[in-house]
XYZ file of C-alpha atoms in Angstrom:
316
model
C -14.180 11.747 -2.435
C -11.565 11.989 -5.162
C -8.589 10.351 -2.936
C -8.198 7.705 -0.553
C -9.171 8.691 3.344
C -5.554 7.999 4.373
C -4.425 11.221 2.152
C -7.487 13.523 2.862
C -7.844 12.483 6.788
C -3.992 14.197 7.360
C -3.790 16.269 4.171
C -4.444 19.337 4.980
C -2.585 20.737 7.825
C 0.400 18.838 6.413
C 0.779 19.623 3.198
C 3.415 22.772 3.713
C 5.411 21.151 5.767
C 8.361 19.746 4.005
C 11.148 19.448 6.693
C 14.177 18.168 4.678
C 16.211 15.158 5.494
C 19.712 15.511 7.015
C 21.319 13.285 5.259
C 22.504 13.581 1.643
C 20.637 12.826 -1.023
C 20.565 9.185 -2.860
C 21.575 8.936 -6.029
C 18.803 8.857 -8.570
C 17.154 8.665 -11.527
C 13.923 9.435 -12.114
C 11.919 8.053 -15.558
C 7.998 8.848 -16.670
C 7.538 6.139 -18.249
C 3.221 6.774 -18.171
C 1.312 10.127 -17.686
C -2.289 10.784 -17.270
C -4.393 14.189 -16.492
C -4.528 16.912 -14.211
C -7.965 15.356 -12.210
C -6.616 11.760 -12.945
C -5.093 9.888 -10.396
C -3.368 6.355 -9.946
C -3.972 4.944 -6.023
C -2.577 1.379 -6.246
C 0.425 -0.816 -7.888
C 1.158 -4.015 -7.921
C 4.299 -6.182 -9.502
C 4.963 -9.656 -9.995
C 6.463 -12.014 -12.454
C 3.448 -11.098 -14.558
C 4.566 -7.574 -14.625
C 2.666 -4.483 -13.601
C -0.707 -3.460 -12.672
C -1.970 -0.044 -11.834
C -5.181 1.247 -10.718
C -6.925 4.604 -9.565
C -9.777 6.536 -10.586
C -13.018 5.616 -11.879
C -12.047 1.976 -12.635
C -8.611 2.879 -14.251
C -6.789 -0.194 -14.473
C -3.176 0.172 -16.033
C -0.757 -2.837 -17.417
C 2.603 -3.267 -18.095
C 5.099 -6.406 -19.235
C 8.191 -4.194 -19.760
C 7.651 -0.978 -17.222
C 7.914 1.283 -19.804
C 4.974 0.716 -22.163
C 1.597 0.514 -20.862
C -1.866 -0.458 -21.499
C -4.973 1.771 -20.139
C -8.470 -0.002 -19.316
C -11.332 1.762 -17.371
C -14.163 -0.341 -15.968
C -17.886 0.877 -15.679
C -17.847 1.043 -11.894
C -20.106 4.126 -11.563
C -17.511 6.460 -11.045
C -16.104 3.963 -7.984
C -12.254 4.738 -7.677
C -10.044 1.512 -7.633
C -7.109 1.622 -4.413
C -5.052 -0.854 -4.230
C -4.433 -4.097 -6.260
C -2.762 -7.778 -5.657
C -1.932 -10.063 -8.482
C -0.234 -13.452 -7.478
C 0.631 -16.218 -9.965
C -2.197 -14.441 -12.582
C -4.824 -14.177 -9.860
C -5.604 -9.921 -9.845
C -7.894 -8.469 -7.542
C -8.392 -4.946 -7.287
C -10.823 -3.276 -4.192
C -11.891 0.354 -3.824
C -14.536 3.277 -3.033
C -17.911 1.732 -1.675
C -16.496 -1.944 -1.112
C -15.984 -2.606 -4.356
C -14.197 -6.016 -5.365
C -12.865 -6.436 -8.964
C -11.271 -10.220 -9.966
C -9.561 -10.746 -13.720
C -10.274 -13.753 -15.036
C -8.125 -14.809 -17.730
C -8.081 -11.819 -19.334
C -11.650 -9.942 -18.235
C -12.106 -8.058 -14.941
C -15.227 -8.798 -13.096
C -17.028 -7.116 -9.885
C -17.424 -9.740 -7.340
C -20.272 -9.411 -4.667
C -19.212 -7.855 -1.635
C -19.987 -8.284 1.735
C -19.485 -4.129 2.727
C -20.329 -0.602 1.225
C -16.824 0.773 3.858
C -14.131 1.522 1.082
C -11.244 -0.528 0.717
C -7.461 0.691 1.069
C -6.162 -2.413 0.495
C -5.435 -6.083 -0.513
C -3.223 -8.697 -0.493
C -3.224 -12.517 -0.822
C -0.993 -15.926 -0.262
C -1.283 -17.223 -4.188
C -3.313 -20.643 -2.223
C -7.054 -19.010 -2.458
C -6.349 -16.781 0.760
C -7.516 -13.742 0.248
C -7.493 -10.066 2.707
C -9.030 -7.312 1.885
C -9.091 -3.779 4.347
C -10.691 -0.745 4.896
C -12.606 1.977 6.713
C -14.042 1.649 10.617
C -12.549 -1.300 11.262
C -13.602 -3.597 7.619
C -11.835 -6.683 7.014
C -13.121 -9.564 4.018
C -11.724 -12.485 3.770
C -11.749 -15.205 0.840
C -10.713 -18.879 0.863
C -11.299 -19.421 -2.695
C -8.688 -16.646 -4.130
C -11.337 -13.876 -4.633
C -14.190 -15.302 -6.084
C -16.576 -15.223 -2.474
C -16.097 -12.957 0.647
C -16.975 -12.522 3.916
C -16.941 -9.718 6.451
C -14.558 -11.011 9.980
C -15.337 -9.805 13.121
C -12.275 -8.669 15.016
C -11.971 -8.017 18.376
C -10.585 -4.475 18.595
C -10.869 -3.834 22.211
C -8.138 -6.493 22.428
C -6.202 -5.440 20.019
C -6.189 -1.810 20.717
C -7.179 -1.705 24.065
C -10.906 0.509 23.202
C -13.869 -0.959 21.239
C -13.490 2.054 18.361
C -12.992 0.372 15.231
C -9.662 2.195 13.327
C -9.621 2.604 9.734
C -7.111 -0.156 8.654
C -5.148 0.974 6.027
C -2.870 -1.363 4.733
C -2.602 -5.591 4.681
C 0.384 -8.217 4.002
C 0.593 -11.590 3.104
C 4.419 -12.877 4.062
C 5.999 -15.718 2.472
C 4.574 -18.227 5.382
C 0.972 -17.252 4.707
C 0.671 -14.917 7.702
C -1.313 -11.606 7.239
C -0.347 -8.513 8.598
C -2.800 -5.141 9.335
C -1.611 -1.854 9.866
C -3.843 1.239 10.484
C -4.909 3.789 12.891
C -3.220 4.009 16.456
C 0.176 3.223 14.922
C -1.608 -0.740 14.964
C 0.198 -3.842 13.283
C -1.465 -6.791 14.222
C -0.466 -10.464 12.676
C -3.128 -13.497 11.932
C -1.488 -17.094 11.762
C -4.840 -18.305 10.925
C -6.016 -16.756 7.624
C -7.362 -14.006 9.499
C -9.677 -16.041 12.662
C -7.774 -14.521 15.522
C -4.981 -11.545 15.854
C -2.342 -10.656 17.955
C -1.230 -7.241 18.649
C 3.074 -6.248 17.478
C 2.757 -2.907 17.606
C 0.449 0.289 18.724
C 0.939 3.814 19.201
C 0.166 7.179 18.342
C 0.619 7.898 14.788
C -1.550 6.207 12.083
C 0.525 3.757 9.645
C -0.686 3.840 6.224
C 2.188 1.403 4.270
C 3.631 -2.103 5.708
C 6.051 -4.151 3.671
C 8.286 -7.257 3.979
C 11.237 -8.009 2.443
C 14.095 -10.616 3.141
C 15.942 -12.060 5.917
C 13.629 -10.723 8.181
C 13.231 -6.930 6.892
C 9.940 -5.290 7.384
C 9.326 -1.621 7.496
C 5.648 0.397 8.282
C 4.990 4.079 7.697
C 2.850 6.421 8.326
C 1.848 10.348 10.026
C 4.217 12.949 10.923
C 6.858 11.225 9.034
C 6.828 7.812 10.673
C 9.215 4.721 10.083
C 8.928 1.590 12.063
C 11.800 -1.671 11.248
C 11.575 -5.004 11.990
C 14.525 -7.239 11.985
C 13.073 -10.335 12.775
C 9.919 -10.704 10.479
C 7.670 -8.489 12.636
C 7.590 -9.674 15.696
C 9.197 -6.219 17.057
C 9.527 -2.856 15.523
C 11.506 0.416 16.436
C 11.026 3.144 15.362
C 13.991 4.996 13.100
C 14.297 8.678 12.757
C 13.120 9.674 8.657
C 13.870 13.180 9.283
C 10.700 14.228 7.743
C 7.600 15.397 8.870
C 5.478 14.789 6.204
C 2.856 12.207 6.024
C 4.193 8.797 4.336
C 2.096 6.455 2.538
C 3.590 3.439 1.591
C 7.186 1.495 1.336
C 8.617 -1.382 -1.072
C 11.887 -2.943 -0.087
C 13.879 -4.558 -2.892
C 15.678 -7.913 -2.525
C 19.285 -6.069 -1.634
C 17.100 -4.566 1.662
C 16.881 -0.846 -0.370
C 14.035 0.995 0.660
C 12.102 3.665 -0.631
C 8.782 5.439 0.560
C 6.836 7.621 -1.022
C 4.382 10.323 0.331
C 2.842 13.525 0.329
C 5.567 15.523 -1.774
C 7.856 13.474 -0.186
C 9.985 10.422 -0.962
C 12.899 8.718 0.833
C 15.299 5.536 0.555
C 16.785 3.364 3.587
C 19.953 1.837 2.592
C 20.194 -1.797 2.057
C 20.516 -3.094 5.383
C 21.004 0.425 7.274
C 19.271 2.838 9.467
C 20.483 5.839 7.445
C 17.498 7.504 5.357
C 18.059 9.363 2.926
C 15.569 12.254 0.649
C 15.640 11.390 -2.820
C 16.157 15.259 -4.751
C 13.488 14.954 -7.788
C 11.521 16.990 -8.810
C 8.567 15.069 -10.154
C 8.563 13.404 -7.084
C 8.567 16.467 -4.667
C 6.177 18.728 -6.269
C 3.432 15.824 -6.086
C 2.181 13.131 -4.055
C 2.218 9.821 -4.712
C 1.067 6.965 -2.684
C 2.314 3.476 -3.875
C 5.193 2.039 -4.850
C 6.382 -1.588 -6.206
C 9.967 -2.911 -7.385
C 10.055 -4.604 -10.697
C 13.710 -6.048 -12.823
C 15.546 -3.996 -9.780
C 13.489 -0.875 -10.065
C 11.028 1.061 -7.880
C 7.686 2.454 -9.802
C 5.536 4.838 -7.732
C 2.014 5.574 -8.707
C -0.117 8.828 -7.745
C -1.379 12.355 -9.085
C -2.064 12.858 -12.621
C -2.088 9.195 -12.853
C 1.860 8.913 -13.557
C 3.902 6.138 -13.362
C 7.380 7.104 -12.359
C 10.169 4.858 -12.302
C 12.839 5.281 -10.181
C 16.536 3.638 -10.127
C 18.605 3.972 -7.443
Protein backbone atom coordinates (compact mmCIF):
# COMPACT_ATOMS: atom_id res chain seq x y z
CA UNK A 1 0.00 0.00 0.00
CA UNK A 2 1.14 3.53 -0.78
CA UNK A 3 -0.45 5.15 2.59
CA UNK A 4 -0.80 4.29 6.05
CA UNK A 5 -4.02 1.86 6.94
CA UNK A 6 -5.46 4.65 9.13
CA UNK A 7 -6.02 6.86 5.76
CA UNK A 8 -7.00 3.98 3.33
CA UNK A 9 -9.24 1.93 6.05
CA UNK A 10 -11.82 5.31 6.15
CA UNK A 11 -10.70 7.00 2.93
CA UNK A 12 -12.92 6.32 0.67
CA UNK A 13 -16.44 6.93 1.57
CA UNK A 14 -15.13 10.06 3.29
CA UNK A 15 -13.29 11.81 1.14
CA UNK A 16 -16.31 14.24 -0.31
CA UNK A 17 -17.49 15.05 2.65
CA UNK A 18 -16.21 18.34 3.79
CA UNK A 19 -18.87 19.72 6.26
CA UNK A 20 -17.50 23.20 7.19
CA UNK A 21 -16.94 24.45 10.65
CA UNK A 22 -19.32 27.01 12.22
CA UNK A 23 -17.16 29.01 13.61
CA UNK A 24 -14.97 31.62 11.90
CA UNK A 25 -11.97 30.99 10.57
CA UNK A 26 -8.42 31.40 12.54
CA UNK A 27 -6.19 33.62 11.44
CA UNK A 28 -3.41 32.17 9.36
CA UNK A 29 -0.59 31.90 7.50
CA UNK A 30 0.35 29.28 5.59
CA UNK A 31 4.35 28.80 4.33
CA UNK A 32 5.87 25.78 1.92
CA UNK A 33 8.79 25.81 3.15
CA UNK A 34 9.63 21.92 1.35
CA UNK A 35 7.86 20.26 -1.69
CA UNK A 36 8.22 16.89 -3.11
CA UNK A 37 6.25 14.94 -6.10
CA UNK A 38 2.97 14.08 -7.17
CA UNK A 39 3.39 10.01 -5.96
CA UNK A 40 5.67 11.24 -3.03
CA UNK A 41 4.40 11.40 0.24
CA UNK A 42 5.64 12.48 3.84
CA UNK A 43 3.70 10.18 6.79
CA UNK A 44 5.55 11.24 9.97
CA UNK A 45 7.20 14.47 11.82
CA UNK A 46 8.89 14.89 14.60
CA UNK A 47 10.43 18.21 16.51
CA UNK A 48 12.65 18.73 19.25
CA UNK A 49 15.45 20.93 20.36
CA UNK A 50 17.38 19.16 17.62
CA UNK A 51 15.03 20.48 15.10
CA UNK A 52 12.99 18.59 12.55
CA UNK A 53 12.69 15.23 11.16
CA UNK A 54 10.42 14.02 8.45
CA UNK A 55 9.76 10.75 7.00
CA UNK A 56 7.43 8.96 4.35
CA UNK A 57 7.90 6.97 1.40
CA UNK A 58 10.37 4.50 0.48
CA UNK A 59 12.80 5.40 3.32
CA UNK A 60 12.47 9.26 2.83
CA UNK A 61 13.91 10.75 5.75
CA UNK A 62 13.80 14.70 5.77
CA UNK A 63 15.90 17.22 8.23
CA UNK A 64 15.68 20.51 9.27
CA UNK A 65 17.65 22.99 11.98
CA UNK A 66 15.83 26.19 10.89
CA UNK A 67 12.18 24.90 9.43
CA UNK A 68 12.71 26.40 6.38
CA UNK A 69 15.69 24.68 4.73
CA UNK A 70 15.83 21.07 4.51
CA UNK A 71 17.90 18.12 3.90
CA UNK A 72 16.48 14.92 1.84
CA UNK A 73 17.94 11.27 2.61
CA UNK A 74 16.28 8.01 1.30
CA UNK A 75 17.30 4.69 2.83
CA UNK A 76 17.46 1.31 0.86
CA UNK A 77 14.50 -0.23 2.66
CA UNK A 78 13.10 -2.16 -0.34
CA UNK A 79 10.57 0.16 -1.16
CA UNK A 80 9.33 -0.05 2.84
CA UNK A 81 7.50 3.36 3.56
CA UNK A 82 8.72 5.08 6.86
CA UNK A 83 5.37 6.40 9.31
CA UNK A 84 6.08 7.98 12.03
CA UNK A 85 9.34 9.13 13.79
CA UNK A 86 10.56 10.08 17.57
CA UNK A 87 13.79 11.83 18.23
CA UNK A 88 14.53 12.67 21.98
CA UNK A 89 17.77 14.27 23.21
CA UNK A 90 19.53 12.95 19.58
CA UNK A 91 18.10 9.46 19.94
CA UNK A 92 15.81 9.09 16.29
CA UNK A 93 13.90 6.17 15.59
CA UNK A 94 11.78 5.91 12.73
CA UNK A 95 9.18 2.55 12.22
CA UNK A 96 7.08 1.72 9.16
CA UNK A 97 5.55 -0.76 6.39
CA UNK A 98 6.43 -4.51 7.29
CA UNK A 99 7.76 -3.77 10.97
CA UNK A 100 10.44 -2.00 10.00
CA UNK A 101 12.68 -0.24 12.78
CA UNK A 102 15.24 2.44 11.70
CA UNK A 103 17.75 3.99 14.72
CA UNK A 104 20.38 7.07 13.76
CA UNK A 105 23.35 6.73 15.29
CA UNK A 106 25.37 9.71 15.43
CA UNK A 107 24.80 10.67 12.22
CA UNK A 108 23.92 7.13 10.17
CA UNK A 109 20.47 5.50 10.19
CA UNK A 110 20.43 1.84 10.77
CA UNK A 111 17.56 -1.00 10.49
CA UNK A 112 17.31 -2.63 13.78
CA UNK A 113 15.94 -6.30 14.00
CA UNK A 114 12.43 -6.48 14.61
CA UNK A 115 10.38 -8.63 16.44
CA UNK A 116 7.04 -8.25 13.75
CA UNK A 117 6.34 -8.10 9.90
CA UNK A 118 2.51 -5.92 11.21
CA UNK A 119 3.37 -2.26 10.02
CA UNK A 120 4.00 0.34 12.38
CA UNK A 121 1.90 3.71 12.74
CA UNK A 122 3.78 4.87 15.34
CA UNK A 123 6.48 5.65 18.00
CA UNK A 124 7.35 7.43 20.80
CA UNK A 125 9.85 7.26 23.70
CA UNK A 126 10.78 8.76 27.41
CA UNK A 127 14.59 10.04 26.37
CA UNK A 128 15.72 7.10 29.49
CA UNK A 129 16.04 3.95 26.91
CA UNK A 130 12.10 3.42 26.97
CA UNK A 131 11.04 2.83 23.91
CA UNK A 132 7.01 2.12 22.21
CA UNK A 133 6.46 1.30 19.11
CA UNK A 134 2.55 0.50 17.50
CA UNK A 135 0.82 -0.93 14.85
CA UNK A 136 -1.59 -3.20 12.99
CA UNK A 137 -3.91 -6.16 14.80
CA UNK A 138 -3.09 -5.32 17.96
CA UNK A 139 1.31 -4.94 17.63
CA UNK A 140 3.06 -3.34 20.35
CA UNK A 141 7.39 -3.48 20.74
CA UNK A 142 8.89 -2.35 23.39
CA UNK A 143 12.70 -1.37 24.08
CA UNK A 144 14.54 -0.74 27.36
CA UNK A 145 17.71 0.17 25.81
CA UNK A 146 16.39 3.36 23.65
CA UNK A 147 15.91 1.40 20.35
CA UNK A 148 18.69 -0.69 19.88
CA UNK A 149 16.63 -4.35 20.92
CA UNK A 150 12.81 -5.04 20.84
CA UNK A 151 10.35 -7.17 21.88
CA UNK A 152 6.78 -7.97 20.93
CA UNK A 153 4.18 -7.39 24.50
CA UNK A 154 1.34 -9.31 24.88
CA UNK A 155 -1.66 -7.25 25.88
CA UNK A 156 -4.66 -8.32 27.16
CA UNK A 157 -7.32 -6.87 24.85
CA UNK A 158 -10.33 -8.59 26.09
CA UNK A 159 -9.73 -6.43 29.18
CA UNK A 160 -9.11 -3.58 27.70
CA UNK A 161 -11.78 -3.57 25.14
CA UNK A 162 -14.07 -5.86 26.46
CA UNK A 163 -13.63 -8.69 23.09
CA UNK A 164 -10.41 -10.66 22.36
CA UNK A 165 -10.13 -8.87 18.59
CA UNK A 166 -6.93 -7.25 18.50
CA UNK A 167 -7.56 -3.29 17.09
CA UNK A 168 -5.11 -1.72 14.95
CA UNK A 169 -3.41 0.78 17.39
CA UNK A 170 -2.68 3.75 15.75
CA UNK A 171 -1.00 6.16 17.67
CA UNK A 172 1.45 6.08 21.12
CA UNK A 173 2.63 8.85 23.81
CA UNK A 174 5.23 9.14 26.13
CA UNK A 175 4.14 12.10 28.83
CA UNK A 176 6.54 13.96 30.79
CA UNK A 177 6.25 11.25 33.85
CA UNK A 178 7.25 8.35 31.61
CA UNK A 179 3.71 7.02 31.17
CA UNK A 180 2.69 5.68 27.66
CA UNK A 181 -0.44 6.24 26.16
CA UNK A 182 -2.26 3.99 23.07
CA UNK A 183 -4.94 5.11 21.06
CA UNK A 184 -6.57 3.09 18.21
CA UNK A 185 -9.57 1.32 17.05
CA UNK A 186 -12.88 1.38 19.21
CA UNK A 187 -12.27 5.02 20.11
CA UNK A 188 -9.44 3.07 22.77
CA UNK A 189 -6.88 5.15 24.96
CA UNK A 190 -5.35 3.02 27.30
CA UNK A 191 -2.32 4.27 29.77
CA UNK A 192 0.81 1.93 31.01
CA UNK A 193 2.57 3.19 34.32
CA UNK A 194 4.91 0.41 33.83
CA UNK A 195 6.82 0.85 30.55
CA UNK A 196 4.19 -0.93 28.87
CA UNK A 197 3.69 -4.51 31.41
CA UNK A 198 0.08 -3.86 32.23
CA UNK A 199 -2.74 -1.23 30.86
CA UNK A 200 -5.63 0.35 32.03
CA UNK A 201 -8.49 1.34 29.98
CA UNK A 202 -9.46 5.80 29.91
CA UNK A 203 -11.43 5.74 27.20
CA UNK A 204 -13.48 3.44 24.49
CA UNK A 205 -16.06 3.97 22.05
CA UNK A 206 -17.17 3.91 18.67
CA UNK A 207 -15.05 5.86 16.42
CA UNK A 208 -11.38 4.89 15.73
CA UNK A 209 -8.71 7.59 17.10
CA UNK A 210 -5.83 7.94 14.92
CA UNK A 211 -3.78 11.16 16.77
CA UNK A 212 -3.22 11.57 20.76
CA UNK A 213 -1.19 14.45 22.12
CA UNK A 214 -0.25 16.09 25.46
CA UNK A 215 0.48 19.34 26.19
CA UNK A 216 0.64 21.42 29.52
CA UNK A 217 -1.14 21.81 32.66
CA UNK A 218 -2.95 18.88 32.03
CA UNK A 219 -4.09 19.37 28.20
CA UNK A 220 -4.46 16.32 26.12
CA UNK A 221 -6.53 16.01 23.04
CA UNK A 222 -7.22 12.52 20.69
CA UNK A 223 -8.76 12.47 17.22
CA UNK A 224 -9.98 10.47 15.00
CA UNK A 225 -13.28 9.17 12.40
CA UNK A 226 -16.18 11.15 11.50
CA UNK A 227 -14.52 14.19 12.74
CA UNK A 228 -13.74 13.19 16.30
CA UNK A 229 -12.18 15.35 19.23
CA UNK A 230 -11.73 14.00 22.66
CA UNK A 231 -10.05 16.68 25.75
CA UNK A 232 -8.58 15.89 28.74
CA UNK A 233 -8.13 18.38 31.44
CA UNK A 234 -6.47 16.48 33.89
CA UNK A 235 -3.59 14.56 32.04
CA UNK A 236 -5.86 11.81 30.67
CA UNK A 237 -7.44 10.36 33.15
CA UNK A 238 -10.97 11.52 31.56
CA UNK A 239 -11.90 12.74 28.18
CA UNK A 240 -15.09 14.41 26.62
CA UNK A 241 -15.75 14.65 23.74
CA UNK A 242 -16.02 18.43 22.01
CA UNK A 243 -18.02 19.15 18.97
CA UNK A 244 -15.17 19.88 15.72
CA UNK A 245 -17.93 20.58 13.45
CA UNK A 246 -16.46 18.45 10.85
CA UNK A 247 -17.08 15.27 9.53
CA UNK A 248 -14.09 14.41 8.01
CA UNK A 249 -11.66 11.91 9.18
CA UNK A 250 -8.77 13.54 11.48
CA UNK A 251 -5.42 12.21 11.80
CA UNK A 252 -3.37 13.71 14.20
CA UNK A 253 -3.10 16.91 16.74
CA UNK A 254 -0.01 18.98 18.27
CA UNK A 255 -0.80 21.40 21.03
CA UNK A 256 1.68 24.24 21.52
CA UNK A 257 2.85 25.44 24.95
CA UNK A 258 0.03 28.48 25.04
CA UNK A 259 -2.70 25.25 24.83
CA UNK A 260 -3.29 26.20 20.74
CA UNK A 261 -4.31 23.35 18.91
CA UNK A 262 -4.35 22.36 15.51
CA UNK A 263 -5.31 19.00 13.67
CA UNK A 264 -4.83 18.08 10.51
CA UNK A 265 -6.72 15.52 8.27
CA UNK A 266 -8.15 14.38 5.22
CA UNK A 267 -8.55 17.89 3.38
CA UNK A 268 -9.21 19.13 6.54
CA UNK A 269 -7.45 21.13 9.26
CA UNK A 270 -8.66 22.88 12.44
CA UNK A 271 -7.28 24.91 15.59
CA UNK A 272 -8.72 24.80 19.34
CA UNK A 273 -8.01 27.96 21.04
CA UNK A 274 -5.54 28.11 23.76
CA UNK A 275 -7.37 26.90 26.59
CA UNK A 276 -11.01 26.84 24.88
CA UNK A 277 -13.57 24.55 23.52
CA UNK A 278 -14.17 26.74 20.45
CA UNK A 279 -12.70 25.05 17.13
CA UNK A 280 -12.14 26.72 14.57
CA UNK A 281 -11.39 25.66 10.32
CA UNK A 282 -8.30 27.10 9.28
CA UNK A 283 -9.28 28.70 5.34
CA UNK A 284 -6.02 27.53 3.22
CA UNK A 285 -5.88 26.34 0.46
CA UNK A 286 -2.86 24.08 0.41
CA UNK A 287 -4.19 22.65 3.31
CA UNK A 288 -7.81 21.89 2.08
CA UNK A 289 -7.23 20.59 -1.29
CA UNK A 290 -4.85 17.79 0.29
CA UNK A 291 -4.42 15.59 3.10
CA UNK A 292 -1.99 15.63 5.44
CA UNK A 293 -1.49 13.51 8.41
CA UNK A 294 1.09 14.85 11.00
CA UNK A 295 1.82 17.74 12.54
CA UNK A 296 4.63 19.09 15.13
CA UNK A 297 5.24 22.72 16.70
CA UNK A 298 8.70 24.05 16.40
CA UNK A 299 10.07 28.12 17.61
CA UNK A 300 6.03 28.68 18.07
CA UNK A 301 5.02 27.19 14.78
CA UNK A 302 2.96 24.21 13.58
CA UNK A 303 4.57 22.10 10.46
CA UNK A 304 2.24 19.49 8.93
CA UNK A 305 3.58 16.77 6.76
CA UNK A 306 1.57 14.71 3.98
CA UNK A 307 0.87 14.41 0.07
CA UNK A 308 3.43 15.31 -2.35
CA UNK A 309 5.77 15.09 0.47
CA UNK A 310 5.30 18.93 1.56
CA UNK A 311 6.19 20.47 4.52
CA UNK A 312 3.84 23.28 5.32
CA UNK A 313 4.30 25.59 8.02
CA UNK A 314 1.67 27.15 9.58
CA UNK A 315 1.50 30.34 12.06
CA UNK A 316 -1.32 31.12 13.80
Amino acid sequence: MNTTAKIAKYAAPLLLSLAMCAANAAPLQGEMVSQGHAHEALFGVNASAQGLIAVGGAGQISTSKDGSTWQRINLDLGGRSLLAVSDVGGNAIAVGQQGVIVRRDTNTWQEQQSPTSERLFSVAQDGAGFVIASGGFGTILRSLDGGKHWEKLQIDWQALIGQSYEPHVYNVTVDDQGRAYMAGEFGMIARSDDRGTTWHTLHTGDESLFGLAFGQRGLAYAVGQSGTILRSQDGGESWAKIESGSDAILLDVSIRDDDRAVITGIREALSIEAGGQRVERLNNAQLLDSWYCDVGVYNGNFYVVGQKANVLKLSI
